[in-house]
XYZ file of C-alpha atoms in Angstrom:
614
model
C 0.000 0.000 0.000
C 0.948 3.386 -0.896
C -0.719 5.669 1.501
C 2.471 6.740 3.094
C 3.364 9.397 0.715
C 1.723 12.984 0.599
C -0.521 12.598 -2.106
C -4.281 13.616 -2.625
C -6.086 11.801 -5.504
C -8.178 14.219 -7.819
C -10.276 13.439 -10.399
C -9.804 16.520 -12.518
C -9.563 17.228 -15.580
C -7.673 18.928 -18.211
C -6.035 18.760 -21.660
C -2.290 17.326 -22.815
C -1.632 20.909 -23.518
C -0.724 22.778 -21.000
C -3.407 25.457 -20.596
C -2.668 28.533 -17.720
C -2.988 32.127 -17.240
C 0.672 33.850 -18.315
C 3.063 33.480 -15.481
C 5.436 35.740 -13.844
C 8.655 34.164 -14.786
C 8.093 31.586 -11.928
C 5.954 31.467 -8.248
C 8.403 33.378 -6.006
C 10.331 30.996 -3.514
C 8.020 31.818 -0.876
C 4.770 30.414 -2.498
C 3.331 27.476 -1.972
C 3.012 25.092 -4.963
C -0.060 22.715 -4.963
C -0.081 19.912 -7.423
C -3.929 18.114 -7.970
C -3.768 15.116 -9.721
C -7.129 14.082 -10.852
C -9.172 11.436 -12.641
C -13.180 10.700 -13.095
C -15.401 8.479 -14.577
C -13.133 5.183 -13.558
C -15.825 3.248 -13.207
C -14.256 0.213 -11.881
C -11.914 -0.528 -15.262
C -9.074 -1.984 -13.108
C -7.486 -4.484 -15.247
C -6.676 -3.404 -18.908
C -9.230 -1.933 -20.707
C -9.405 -3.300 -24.750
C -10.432 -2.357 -27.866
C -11.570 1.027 -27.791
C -12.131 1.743 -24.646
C -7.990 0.979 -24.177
C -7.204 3.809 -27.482
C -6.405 7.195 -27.242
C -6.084 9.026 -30.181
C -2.635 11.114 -30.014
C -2.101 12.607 -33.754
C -4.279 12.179 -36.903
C -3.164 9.860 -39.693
C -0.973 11.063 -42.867
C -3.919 13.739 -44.067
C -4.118 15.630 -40.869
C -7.388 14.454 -40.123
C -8.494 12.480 -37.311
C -11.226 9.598 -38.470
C -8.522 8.055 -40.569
C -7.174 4.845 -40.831
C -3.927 5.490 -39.913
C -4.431 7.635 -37.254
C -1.590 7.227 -34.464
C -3.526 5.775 -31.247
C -1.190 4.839 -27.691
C -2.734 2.096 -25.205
C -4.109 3.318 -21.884
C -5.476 2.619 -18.778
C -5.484 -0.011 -16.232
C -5.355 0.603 -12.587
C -1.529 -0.048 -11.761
C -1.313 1.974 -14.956
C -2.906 4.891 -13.197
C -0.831 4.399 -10.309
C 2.555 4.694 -11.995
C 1.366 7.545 -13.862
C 0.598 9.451 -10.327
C 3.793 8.301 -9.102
C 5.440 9.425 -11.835
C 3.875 13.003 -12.196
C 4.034 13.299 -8.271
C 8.017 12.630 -8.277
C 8.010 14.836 -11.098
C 6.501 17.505 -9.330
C 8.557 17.141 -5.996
C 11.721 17.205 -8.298
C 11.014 20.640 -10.146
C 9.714 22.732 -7.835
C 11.321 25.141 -5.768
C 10.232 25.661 -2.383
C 7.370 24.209 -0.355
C 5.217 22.341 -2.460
C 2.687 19.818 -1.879
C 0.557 16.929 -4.064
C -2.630 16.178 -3.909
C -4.487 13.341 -5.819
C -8.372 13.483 -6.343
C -11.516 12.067 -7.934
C -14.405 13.690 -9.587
C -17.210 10.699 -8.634
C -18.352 7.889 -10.493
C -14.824 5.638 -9.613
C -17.355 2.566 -8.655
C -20.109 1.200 -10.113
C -21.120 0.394 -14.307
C -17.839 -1.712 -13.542
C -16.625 -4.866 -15.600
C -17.320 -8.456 -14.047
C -14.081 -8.397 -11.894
C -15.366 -5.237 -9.781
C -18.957 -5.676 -9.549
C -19.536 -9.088 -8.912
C -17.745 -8.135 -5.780
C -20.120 -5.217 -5.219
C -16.796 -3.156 -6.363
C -14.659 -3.914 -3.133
C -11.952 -4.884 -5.549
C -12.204 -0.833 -7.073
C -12.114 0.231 -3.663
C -8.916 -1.844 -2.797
C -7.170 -0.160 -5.248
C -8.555 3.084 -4.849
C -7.223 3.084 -1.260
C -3.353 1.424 -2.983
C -3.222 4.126 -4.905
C -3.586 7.096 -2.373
C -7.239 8.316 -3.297
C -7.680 11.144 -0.655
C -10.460 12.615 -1.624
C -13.281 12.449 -4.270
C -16.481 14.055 -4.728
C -19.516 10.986 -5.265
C -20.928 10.443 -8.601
C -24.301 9.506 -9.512
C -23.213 5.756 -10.248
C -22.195 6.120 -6.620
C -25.703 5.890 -5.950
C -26.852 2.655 -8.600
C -27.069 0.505 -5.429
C -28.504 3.335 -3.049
C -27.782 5.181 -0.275
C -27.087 2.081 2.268
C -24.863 0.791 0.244
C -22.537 4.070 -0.656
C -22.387 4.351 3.452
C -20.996 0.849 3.530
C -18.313 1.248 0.870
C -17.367 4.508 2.063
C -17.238 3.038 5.610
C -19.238 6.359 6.557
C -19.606 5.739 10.169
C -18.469 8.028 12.239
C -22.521 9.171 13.220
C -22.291 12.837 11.706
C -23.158 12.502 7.713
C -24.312 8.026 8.413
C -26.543 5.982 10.172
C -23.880 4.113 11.823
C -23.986 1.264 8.733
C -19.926 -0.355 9.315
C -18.380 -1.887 6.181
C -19.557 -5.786 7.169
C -22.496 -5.535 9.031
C -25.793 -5.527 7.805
C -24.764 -7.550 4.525
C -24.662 -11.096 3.485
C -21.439 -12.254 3.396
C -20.258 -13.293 -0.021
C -23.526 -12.585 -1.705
C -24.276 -8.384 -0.762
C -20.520 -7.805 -0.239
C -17.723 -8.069 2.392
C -15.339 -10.080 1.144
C -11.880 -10.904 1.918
C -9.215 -8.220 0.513
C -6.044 -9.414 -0.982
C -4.471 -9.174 2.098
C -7.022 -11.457 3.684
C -8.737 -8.552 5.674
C -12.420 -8.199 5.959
C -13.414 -5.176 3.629
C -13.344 -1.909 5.858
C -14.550 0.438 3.035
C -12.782 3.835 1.431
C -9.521 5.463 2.815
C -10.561 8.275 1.745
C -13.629 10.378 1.927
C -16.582 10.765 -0.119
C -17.883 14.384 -0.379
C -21.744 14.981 -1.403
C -22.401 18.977 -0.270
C -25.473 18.689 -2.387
C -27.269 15.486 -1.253
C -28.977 16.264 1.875
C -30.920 13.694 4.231
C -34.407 14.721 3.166
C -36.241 17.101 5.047
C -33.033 18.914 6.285
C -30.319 20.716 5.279
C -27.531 17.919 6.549
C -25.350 16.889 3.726
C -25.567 12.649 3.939
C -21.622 12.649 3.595
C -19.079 14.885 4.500
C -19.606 18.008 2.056
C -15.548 19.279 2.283
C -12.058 18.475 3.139
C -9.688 20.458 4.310
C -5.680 19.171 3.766
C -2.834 21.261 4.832
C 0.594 21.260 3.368
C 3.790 20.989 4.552
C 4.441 24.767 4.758
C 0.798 25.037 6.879
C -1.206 26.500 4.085
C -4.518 25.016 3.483
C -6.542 23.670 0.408
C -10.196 23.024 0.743
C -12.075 20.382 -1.606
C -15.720 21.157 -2.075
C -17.303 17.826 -3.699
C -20.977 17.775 -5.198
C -22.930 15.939 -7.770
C -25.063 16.814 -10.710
C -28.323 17.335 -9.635
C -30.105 15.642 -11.789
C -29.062 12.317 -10.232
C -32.617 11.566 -8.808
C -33.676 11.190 -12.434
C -30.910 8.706 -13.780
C -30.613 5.963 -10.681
C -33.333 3.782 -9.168
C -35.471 6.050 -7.080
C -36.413 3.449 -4.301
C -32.340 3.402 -3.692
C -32.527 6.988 -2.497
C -35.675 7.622 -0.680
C -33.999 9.498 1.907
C -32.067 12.184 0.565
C -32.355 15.094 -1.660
C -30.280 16.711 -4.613
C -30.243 20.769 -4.641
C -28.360 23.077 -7.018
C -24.002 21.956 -7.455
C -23.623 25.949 -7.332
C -25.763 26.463 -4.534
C -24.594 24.036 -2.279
C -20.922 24.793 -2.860
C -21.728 28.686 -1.984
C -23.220 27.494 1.154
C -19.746 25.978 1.912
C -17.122 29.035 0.774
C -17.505 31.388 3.571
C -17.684 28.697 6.159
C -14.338 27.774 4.674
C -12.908 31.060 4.567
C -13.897 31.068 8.412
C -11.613 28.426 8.877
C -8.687 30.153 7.279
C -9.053 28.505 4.252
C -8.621 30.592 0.831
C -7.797 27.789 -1.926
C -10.818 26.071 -2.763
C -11.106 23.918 -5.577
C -14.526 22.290 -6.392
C -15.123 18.198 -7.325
C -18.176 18.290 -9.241
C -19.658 15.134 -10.874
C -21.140 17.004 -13.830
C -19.827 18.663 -17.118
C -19.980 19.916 -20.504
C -18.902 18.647 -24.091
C -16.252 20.342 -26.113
C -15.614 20.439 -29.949
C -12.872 18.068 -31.064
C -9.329 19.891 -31.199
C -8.001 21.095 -34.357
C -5.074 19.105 -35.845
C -2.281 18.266 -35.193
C -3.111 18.532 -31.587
C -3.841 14.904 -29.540
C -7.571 14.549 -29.801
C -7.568 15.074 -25.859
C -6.528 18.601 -26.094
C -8.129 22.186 -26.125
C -11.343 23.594 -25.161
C -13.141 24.435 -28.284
C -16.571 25.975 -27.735
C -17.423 24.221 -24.185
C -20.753 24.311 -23.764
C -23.379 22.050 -21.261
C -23.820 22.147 -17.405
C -20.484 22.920 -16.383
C -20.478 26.113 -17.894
C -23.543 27.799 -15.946
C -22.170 26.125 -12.419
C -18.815 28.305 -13.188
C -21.253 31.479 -13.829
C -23.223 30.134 -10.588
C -19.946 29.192 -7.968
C -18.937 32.149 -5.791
C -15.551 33.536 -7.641
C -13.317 32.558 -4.510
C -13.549 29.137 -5.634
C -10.054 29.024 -7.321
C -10.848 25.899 -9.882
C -13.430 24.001 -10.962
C -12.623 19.730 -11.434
C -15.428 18.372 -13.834
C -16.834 14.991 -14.602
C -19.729 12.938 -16.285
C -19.563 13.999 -19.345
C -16.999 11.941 -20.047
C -14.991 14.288 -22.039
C -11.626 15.656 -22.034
C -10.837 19.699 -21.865
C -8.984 22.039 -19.934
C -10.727 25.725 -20.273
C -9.918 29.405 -18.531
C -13.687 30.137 -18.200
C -14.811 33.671 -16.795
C -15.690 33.181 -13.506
C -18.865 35.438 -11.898
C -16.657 38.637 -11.719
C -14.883 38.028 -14.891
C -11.521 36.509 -14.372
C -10.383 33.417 -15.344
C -10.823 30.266 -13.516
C -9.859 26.771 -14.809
C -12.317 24.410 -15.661
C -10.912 20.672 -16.366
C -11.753 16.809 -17.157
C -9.909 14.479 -17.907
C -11.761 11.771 -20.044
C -12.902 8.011 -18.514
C -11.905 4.978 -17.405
C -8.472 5.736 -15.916
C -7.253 6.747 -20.071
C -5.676 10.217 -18.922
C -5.329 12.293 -15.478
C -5.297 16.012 -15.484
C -2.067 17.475 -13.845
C -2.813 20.844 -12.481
C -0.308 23.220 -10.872
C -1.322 26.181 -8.336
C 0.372 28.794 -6.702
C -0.707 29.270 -3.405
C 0.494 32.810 -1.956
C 2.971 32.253 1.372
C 0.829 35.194 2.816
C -3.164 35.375 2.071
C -2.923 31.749 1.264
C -4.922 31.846 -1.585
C -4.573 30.816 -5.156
C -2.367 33.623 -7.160
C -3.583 33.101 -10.570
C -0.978 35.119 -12.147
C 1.549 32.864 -10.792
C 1.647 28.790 -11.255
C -2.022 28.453 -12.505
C -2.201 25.462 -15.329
C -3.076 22.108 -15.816
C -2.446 19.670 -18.600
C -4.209 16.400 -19.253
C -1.740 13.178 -19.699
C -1.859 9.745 -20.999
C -2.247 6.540 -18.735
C 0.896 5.004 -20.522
C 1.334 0.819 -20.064
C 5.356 0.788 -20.104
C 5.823 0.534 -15.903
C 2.933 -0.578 -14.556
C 2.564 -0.646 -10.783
C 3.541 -3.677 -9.196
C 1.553 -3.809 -5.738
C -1.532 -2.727 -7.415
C -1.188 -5.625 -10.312
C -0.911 -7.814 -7.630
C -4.102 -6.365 -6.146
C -5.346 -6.594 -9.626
C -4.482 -9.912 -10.208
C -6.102 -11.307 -7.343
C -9.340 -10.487 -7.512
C -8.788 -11.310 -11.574
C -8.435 -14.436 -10.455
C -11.476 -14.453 -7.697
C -13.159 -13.734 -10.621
C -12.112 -15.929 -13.409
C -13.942 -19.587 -12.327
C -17.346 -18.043 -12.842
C -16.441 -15.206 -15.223
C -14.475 -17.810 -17.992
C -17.754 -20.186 -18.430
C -18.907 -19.898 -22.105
C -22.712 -19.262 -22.352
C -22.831 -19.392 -25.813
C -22.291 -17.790 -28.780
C -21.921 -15.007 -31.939
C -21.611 -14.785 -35.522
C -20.325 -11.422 -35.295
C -20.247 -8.103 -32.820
C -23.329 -6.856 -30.996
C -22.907 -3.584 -30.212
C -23.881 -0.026 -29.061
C -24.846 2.240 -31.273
C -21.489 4.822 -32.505
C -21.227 7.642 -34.247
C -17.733 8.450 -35.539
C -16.289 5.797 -33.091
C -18.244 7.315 -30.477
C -21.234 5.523 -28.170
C -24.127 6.847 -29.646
C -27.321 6.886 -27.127
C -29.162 9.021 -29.453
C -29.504 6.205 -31.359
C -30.619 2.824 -31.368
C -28.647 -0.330 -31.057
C -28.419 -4.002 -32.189
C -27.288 -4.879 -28.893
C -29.715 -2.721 -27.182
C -33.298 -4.578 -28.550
C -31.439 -7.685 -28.017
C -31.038 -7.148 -24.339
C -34.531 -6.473 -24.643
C -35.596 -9.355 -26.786
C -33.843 -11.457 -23.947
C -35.187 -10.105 -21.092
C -39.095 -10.349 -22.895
C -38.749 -14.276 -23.550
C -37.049 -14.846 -19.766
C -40.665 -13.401 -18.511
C -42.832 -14.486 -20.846
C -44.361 -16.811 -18.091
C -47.669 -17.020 -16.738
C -46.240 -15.740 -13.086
C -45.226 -12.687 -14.542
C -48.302 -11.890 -16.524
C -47.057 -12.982 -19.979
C -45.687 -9.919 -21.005
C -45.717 -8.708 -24.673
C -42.999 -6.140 -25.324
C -39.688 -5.024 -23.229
C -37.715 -1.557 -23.072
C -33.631 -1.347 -22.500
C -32.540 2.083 -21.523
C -28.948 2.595 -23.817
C -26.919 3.646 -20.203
C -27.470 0.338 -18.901
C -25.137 -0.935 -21.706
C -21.489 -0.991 -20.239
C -19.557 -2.999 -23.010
C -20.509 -4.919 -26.566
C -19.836 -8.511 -27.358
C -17.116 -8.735 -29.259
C -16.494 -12.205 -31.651
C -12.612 -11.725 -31.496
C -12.918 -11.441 -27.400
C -10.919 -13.924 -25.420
C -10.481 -13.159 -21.758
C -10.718 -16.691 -20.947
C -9.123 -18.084 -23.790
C -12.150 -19.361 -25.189
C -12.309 -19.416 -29.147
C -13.714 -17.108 -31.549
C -17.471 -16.016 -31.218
C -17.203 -18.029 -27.996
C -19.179 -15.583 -25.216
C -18.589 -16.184 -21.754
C -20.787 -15.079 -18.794
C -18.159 -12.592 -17.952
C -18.775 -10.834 -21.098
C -22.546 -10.847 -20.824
C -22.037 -9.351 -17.249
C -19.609 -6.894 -18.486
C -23.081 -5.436 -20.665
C -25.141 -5.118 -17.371
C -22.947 -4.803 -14.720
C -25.564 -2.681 -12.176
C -27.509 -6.182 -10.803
C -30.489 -4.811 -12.047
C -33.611 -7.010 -11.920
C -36.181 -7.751 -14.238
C -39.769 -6.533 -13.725
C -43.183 -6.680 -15.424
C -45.776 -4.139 -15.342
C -49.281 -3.203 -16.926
C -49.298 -0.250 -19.577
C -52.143 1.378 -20.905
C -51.055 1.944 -24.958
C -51.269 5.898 -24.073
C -49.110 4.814 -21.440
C -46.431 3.654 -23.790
C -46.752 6.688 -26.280
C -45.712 8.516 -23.441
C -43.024 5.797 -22.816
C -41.884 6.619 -26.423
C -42.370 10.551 -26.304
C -40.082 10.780 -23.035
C -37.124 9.271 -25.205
C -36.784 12.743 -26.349
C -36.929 15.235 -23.345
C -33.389 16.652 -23.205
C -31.136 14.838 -21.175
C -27.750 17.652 -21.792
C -25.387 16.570 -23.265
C -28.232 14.406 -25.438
C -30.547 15.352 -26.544
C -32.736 11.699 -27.076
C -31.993 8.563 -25.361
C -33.251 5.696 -27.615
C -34.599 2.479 -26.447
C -33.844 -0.830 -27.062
C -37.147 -2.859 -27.616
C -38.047 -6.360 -27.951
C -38.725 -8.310 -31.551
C -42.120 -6.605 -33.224
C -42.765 -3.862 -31.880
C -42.041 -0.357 -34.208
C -42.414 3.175 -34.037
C -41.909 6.108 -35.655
C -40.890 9.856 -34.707
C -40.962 12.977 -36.142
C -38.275 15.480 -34.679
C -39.811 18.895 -36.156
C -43.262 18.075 -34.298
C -44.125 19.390 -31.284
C -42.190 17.981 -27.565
C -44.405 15.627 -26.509
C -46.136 14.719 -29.720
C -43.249 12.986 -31.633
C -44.036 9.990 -31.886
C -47.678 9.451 -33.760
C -50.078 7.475 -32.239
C -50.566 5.362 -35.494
C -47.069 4.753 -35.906
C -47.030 2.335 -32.869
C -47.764 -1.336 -33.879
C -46.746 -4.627 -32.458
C -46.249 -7.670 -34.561
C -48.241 -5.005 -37.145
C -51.574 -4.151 -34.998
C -51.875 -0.762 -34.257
C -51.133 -0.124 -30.306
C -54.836 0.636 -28.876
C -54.019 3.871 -26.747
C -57.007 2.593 -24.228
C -55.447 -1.261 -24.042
C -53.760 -2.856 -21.440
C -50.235 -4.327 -22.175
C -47.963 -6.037 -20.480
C -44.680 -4.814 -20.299
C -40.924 -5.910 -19.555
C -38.164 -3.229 -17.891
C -35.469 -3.639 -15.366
C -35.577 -2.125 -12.239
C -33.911 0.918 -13.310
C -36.490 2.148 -16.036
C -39.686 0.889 -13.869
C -38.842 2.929 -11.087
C -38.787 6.210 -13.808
C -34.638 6.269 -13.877
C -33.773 8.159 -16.690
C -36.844 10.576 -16.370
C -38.508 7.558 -18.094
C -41.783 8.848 -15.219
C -44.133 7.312 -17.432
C -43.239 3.827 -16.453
C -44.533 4.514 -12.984
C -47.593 4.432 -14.580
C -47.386 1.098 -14.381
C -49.824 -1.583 -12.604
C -49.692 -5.345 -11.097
C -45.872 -4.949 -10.771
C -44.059 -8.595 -10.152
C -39.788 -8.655 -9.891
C -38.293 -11.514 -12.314
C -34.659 -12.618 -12.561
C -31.540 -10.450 -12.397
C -30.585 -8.969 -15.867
C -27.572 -10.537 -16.402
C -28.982 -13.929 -15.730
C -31.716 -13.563 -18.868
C -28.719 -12.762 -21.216
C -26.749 -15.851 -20.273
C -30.516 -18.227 -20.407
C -31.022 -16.616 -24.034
C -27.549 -17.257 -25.473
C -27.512 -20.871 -24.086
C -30.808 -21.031 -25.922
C -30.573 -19.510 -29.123
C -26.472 -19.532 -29.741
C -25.327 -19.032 -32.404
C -26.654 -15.504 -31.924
C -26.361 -13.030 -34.979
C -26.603 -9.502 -34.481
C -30.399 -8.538 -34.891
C -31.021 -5.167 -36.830
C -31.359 -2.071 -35.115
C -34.566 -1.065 -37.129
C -37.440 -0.693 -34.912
C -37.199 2.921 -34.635
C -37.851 4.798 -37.703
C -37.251 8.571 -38.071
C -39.817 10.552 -40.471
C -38.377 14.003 -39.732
C-alpha cells in the first residue's frame, strides 16, 4: 500500500496541452506550490481496458485528419497503470519545484459502479482496494455512486463516524459473499474507502444535513490550506433507481458549494477547488493537436455552475460527461478560472499546478495556474496494485471464464464516428430487450408482450474476437454478458395502458444535456416512428405504434418488460410509474446468459425498430 506518501487523488480534468494564465517568470520561492492530480469516470476498469475503450487518439493519420485509418492511437489505462502515472507526475513535481510544495491526488465521482465483471460481482470492493493502494484522498460521489442506493454508498465509504451516516460499518448488515464483504487481498475483511466521499449537495431529506461529509480540508507541509468542495449533478434523482434513495435530496451543485465558501474562509481557508460530478462537451481539437486537447466551444452544465460558484472558488474539477478539456472560463466577476476533465476509465489524469500565496494563502492566478491532461501510458505498470489486480482477476475468473454461448459477429452499441451513440438505437440494445421479454414471458409474470432497455445500462458490446478466458472465436462467456449489465439490475413486469407507452416513447426525447434523445432498445415486433420537427411531446404518432403489425390501442392494457432501473422512472422515463400489477423476475444478467444458451449461435439482430420521419 501506498498511503504513506503525501498525495491527494483528484479526479480533474484537463487537456495534454498545458493550458494557464501567463506566469510571472516563476511562483516566487516563498509560495506554496499545490499539485492536484485528478481522474473521473473510472468506473471500476481496473485491469486493462481493450479495444476502444484501451485507445487514445494522439495525432491524426498522414492527411491531418483524425477519423482516418492510420491515425496514431497509444494504449491506456489499467489501474496499476494509473498508479505509476501518479507516481510518476508526483516525483516529477517534488523534483522541479522550488520551495514548499505539496501533491494532492483526487476524484471527480463515479470511480465505482457500471464496472466490468471483476469489480462488480464483488459489489466493487476490488475498485475500492485499489482506490485506497493508490492514495485516493479525496473524491467528490458520482451519480453511479448511488446505482445501489444510499445504504450501500455508506458501507463502501465506511461512513460511520454518526455525523453525515446511520452508523452502517463496512460488514455488518450484509450477506457475506452474496451483498458484499469479502476478503481483501491481504485477507482482511473489507473496511470500506480510505478516503472520503464528499456529497455537499445530497442532503438527508427534510433537512439541510449533507448525507456525507460536504468538504475536506488538507494542509501542506508549509501550513497553508486547500479546501475540496465535492458535489454531484443534480439531476441524479432522475438517472438511478429512485427506491435506492428515498432518503435524501439533490439541490443546485452551485448552490450548495456557496453554502460551503464562507464557512471555509472562516476556517482560514482561501484555496478552494470544487469536485463536481457534472460537465460539458467540447468540440474536437483542431489538428495536429492529440484529440484530448483544447477547449473548443465548451458548452453544457459545467459552464452555468462556473457562472453560478462564488468567484473565490479558485478551480473548478469536472466529470460525467466523459470528455476531455482544460478551459480558462470567466468566472462570476470576470476573471479566469480553470475548468478541467480528464476523459474516462483511468485513459488520462489532469495534472494541475497552483500557486498558493505564502501570505493570504490563496490561489495567485498570475503565478503557477495550469493544468495539462496526460496519458495513462502501459510501459511501468505498478507492481503492488497488479498484484491487487491480479487477485481479484483471479477471484473472478472460475465463474467469469464459463462460455454461455455464442456469436456470428459483434453486438454492439450504437457509434457515431467511433463514439457511443445513445441518441440512437442499437443491435445490442433490442437484443437485451428481446432477452429479457422471452425470460418473462411466463404465466407468473403476466405474460408480457414487449420489453424496453434504456442505452446507459449498456457498459460494453460482445465482441467475436474477445478472449479473456481463452475461449475461441465467437465463444461468449458469462463474464462478457455481465460486463453489458454490470448494475444487478432485476427484471420486472408491469401493466401499460397503450397511451401509457406513447408517453413511454415521447419521453425518449426530453433533453437529457449533453443528449438530446436517449433511444430504447425494444423487444422483436414492436415499431415506431418519430418525427423530430413536431411538437415535444407529440413525436411519436399514435398510429405509428404497432406490435407484430396491430396498431397499439391507446385505451389497451399491455404487459410490459423493464429492469428495475427504467420501472422505477430512472432516466426521467416517469411514465413507467404508470405502471400496474408490478411482479420482480430474474436479475438482468442472468436472462442474457438463459437466451444465449438457448438460441447460440446468436447473430446480431437489426437495429430497425425505430424509424425517423423528420
Amino acid at each position: 500500500m501506498r498511503r504513506t506518501r503525501l498525495t491527494l487523488a483528484a479526479t480533474m480534468t484537463a487537456s495534454a496541452i498545458v493550458v494557464g494564465l501567463p506566469a510571472a517568470a516563476s511562483a516566487a520561492p516563498a509560495d506554496v506550490t499545490v499539485q492536484l492530480v485528478a481522474m473521473n469516470d473510472f468506473h471500476g476498469r481496473i485491469s486493462n481496458t481493450a479495444g476502444g475503450d484501451s485507445q487514445l487518439l494522439t495525432a491524426p493519420g498522414a492527411d491531418g485528419v483524425y477519423g482516418s485509418a492510420d491515425d496514431v492511437v497509444q494504449e491506456v489505462g489499467g489501474a496499476a497503470n494509473v498508479a505509476a502515472t501518479v507516481e510518476r507526475l508526483q516525483s516529477s513535481f517534488r523534483q522541479s519545484t522550488e520551495g514548499p510544495a505539496a501533491s494532492f491526488f483526487v476524484g471527480a465521482g463515479d470511480l465505482i459502479s457500471a464496472s466490468p465483471f471483476e469489480s462488480s460481482v464483488f459489489e466493487d470492493e476490488p475498485t475500492i482496494e485499489v482506490l485506497n493502494a493508490m492514495g485516493l484522498d479525496a473524491s467528490s460521489v458520482g451519480n453511479h455512486e448511488f446505482d445501489r442506493g444510499t445504504h450501500e454508498l455508506r458501507r463502501i465509504s465506511a461512513a460511520t463516524d454518526g455525523t453525515y451516516s446511520d452508523d452502517v460499518s463496512a460488514c455488518d448488515g450484509v450477506t457475506r459473499g452474496v451483498d458484499g464483504c469479502y476478503q481483501d487481498s491481504t485477507g482482511a475483511d473489507f473496511a470500506g474507502t480510505d478516503f472520503p466521499y464528499l456529497a455537499a449537495n445530497v442532503l438527508v431529506k427534510g433537512t439541510d444535513e449533507p448525507m456525507l461529509p460536504p468538504f475536506r480540508v488538507f494542509r501542506t507541509p508549509a501550513g497553508q490550506q486547500v479546501g475540496l468542495i465535492g458535489v454531484v449533478t443534480d439531476t441524479t434523482a432522475g438517472i438511478v433507481s429512485p427506491d435506492g434513495i428515498a432518503d435524501v435530496d439533490f439541490i443546485d451543485e452551485a448552490t450548495a458549494v456557496n453554502r460551503w465558501v464562507p464557512v471555509l474562509q472562516q476556517m482560514g481557508v482561501q484555496a478552494i477547488a470544487v469536485l463536481v460530478h457534472e460537465g460539458g462537451t467540447a468540440d474536437p481539437a483542431p489538428a495536429p493537436s492529440p484529440a484530448f486537447d483544447g477547449c473548443q466551444n465548451l458548452r453544457g452544465p459545467v459552464v452555468d455552475i462556473n457562472q453560478d460558484v462564488d468567484p473565490a472558488v479558485d478551480l473548478i474539477v469536472s466529470a460525467h460527461t466523459h470528455q476531455a478539456y482544460n478551459c480558462l472560463l470567466p468566472d462570476g466577476e470576470g476573471t479566469p478560472r480553470l475548468v478541467t476533465q480528464a476523459g474516462y476509465y483511468g485513459r488520462l489524469v489532469t495534472d494541475i499546478q497552483l500557486s498558493l500565496d505564502r501570505r493570504t494563502g490563496d490561489v495567485d492566478r498570475a503565478a503557477t495556474y495550469r493544468a495539462a491532461n496526460v496519458p495513462v501510458t502501459r510501459e511501468n505498470p505498478d507492481a503492488g496494485v497488479q498484484a491487487i489486480v491480479d487477485y481479484w482477476t483471479a477471484r473472478s475468473a472460475e465463474a467469469g471464464n464459463e462460455v454461455v454461448g455464442s456469436v456470428t459477429a459483434d453486438i454492439s452499441r450504437a457509434y457515431t464516428d467511433g463514439a457511443e451513440d445513445r441518441q440512437q438505437e442499437s443491435s445490442l440494445g433490442d437484443l437485451v430487450a428481446q432477452a429479457q421479454l422471452e425470460a418473462m414471458q411466463q404465466p407468473q409474470y403476466g405474460n408480457p408482450v414487449i420489453a424496453f432497455m434504456n442505452p446507459g445500462g449498456l457498459r460494453a458490446d460482445i465482441l467475436y474476437a474477445r478472449s479473456d478466458g481463452g475461449e475461441a472465436p465467437g465463444e461468449v462467456t458469462f463474464k462478457e454478458v455481465f460486463d453489458v449489465q454490470p448494475f444487478g439490475n432485476t427484471v420486472n413486469a408491469v401493466t401499460l395502458t397503450g397511451a401509457d407507452i406513447k408517453q413511454v416513447l415521447e419521453q425518449q426525447f426530453i433533453p437529457r444535456p449533453p443528449r438530446s434523445r436517449l433511444i430504447l432498445g425494444t423487444s422483436e415486433g414492436f415499431s415506431y416512428s418519430y418525427d423530430l420537427s413536431r411538437p415535444a411531446g407529440d413525436q411519436v404518432p399514435a398510429d405509428s405504434i404497432t406490435l407484430n403489425g396491430v396498431p397499439i390501442d391507446p385505451a389497451a392494457s399491455y404487459r410490459v418488460v423493464a429492469n428495475s432501473f427504467l420501472v422505477a422512472g430512472g432516466d426521467q422515463f416517469s411514465a413507467f410509474t404508470a405502471g400496474s400489477d408490478p411482479v420482480t423476475g430474474p436479475v438482468d444478467a442472468d436472462t442474457a446468459v438463459a437466451y444465449f444458451q438457448q438460441h447460440s449461435p446468436v447473430s446480431p439482430p437489426p437495429a430497425d425498430h425505430a424509424t425517423q420521419i423528420g
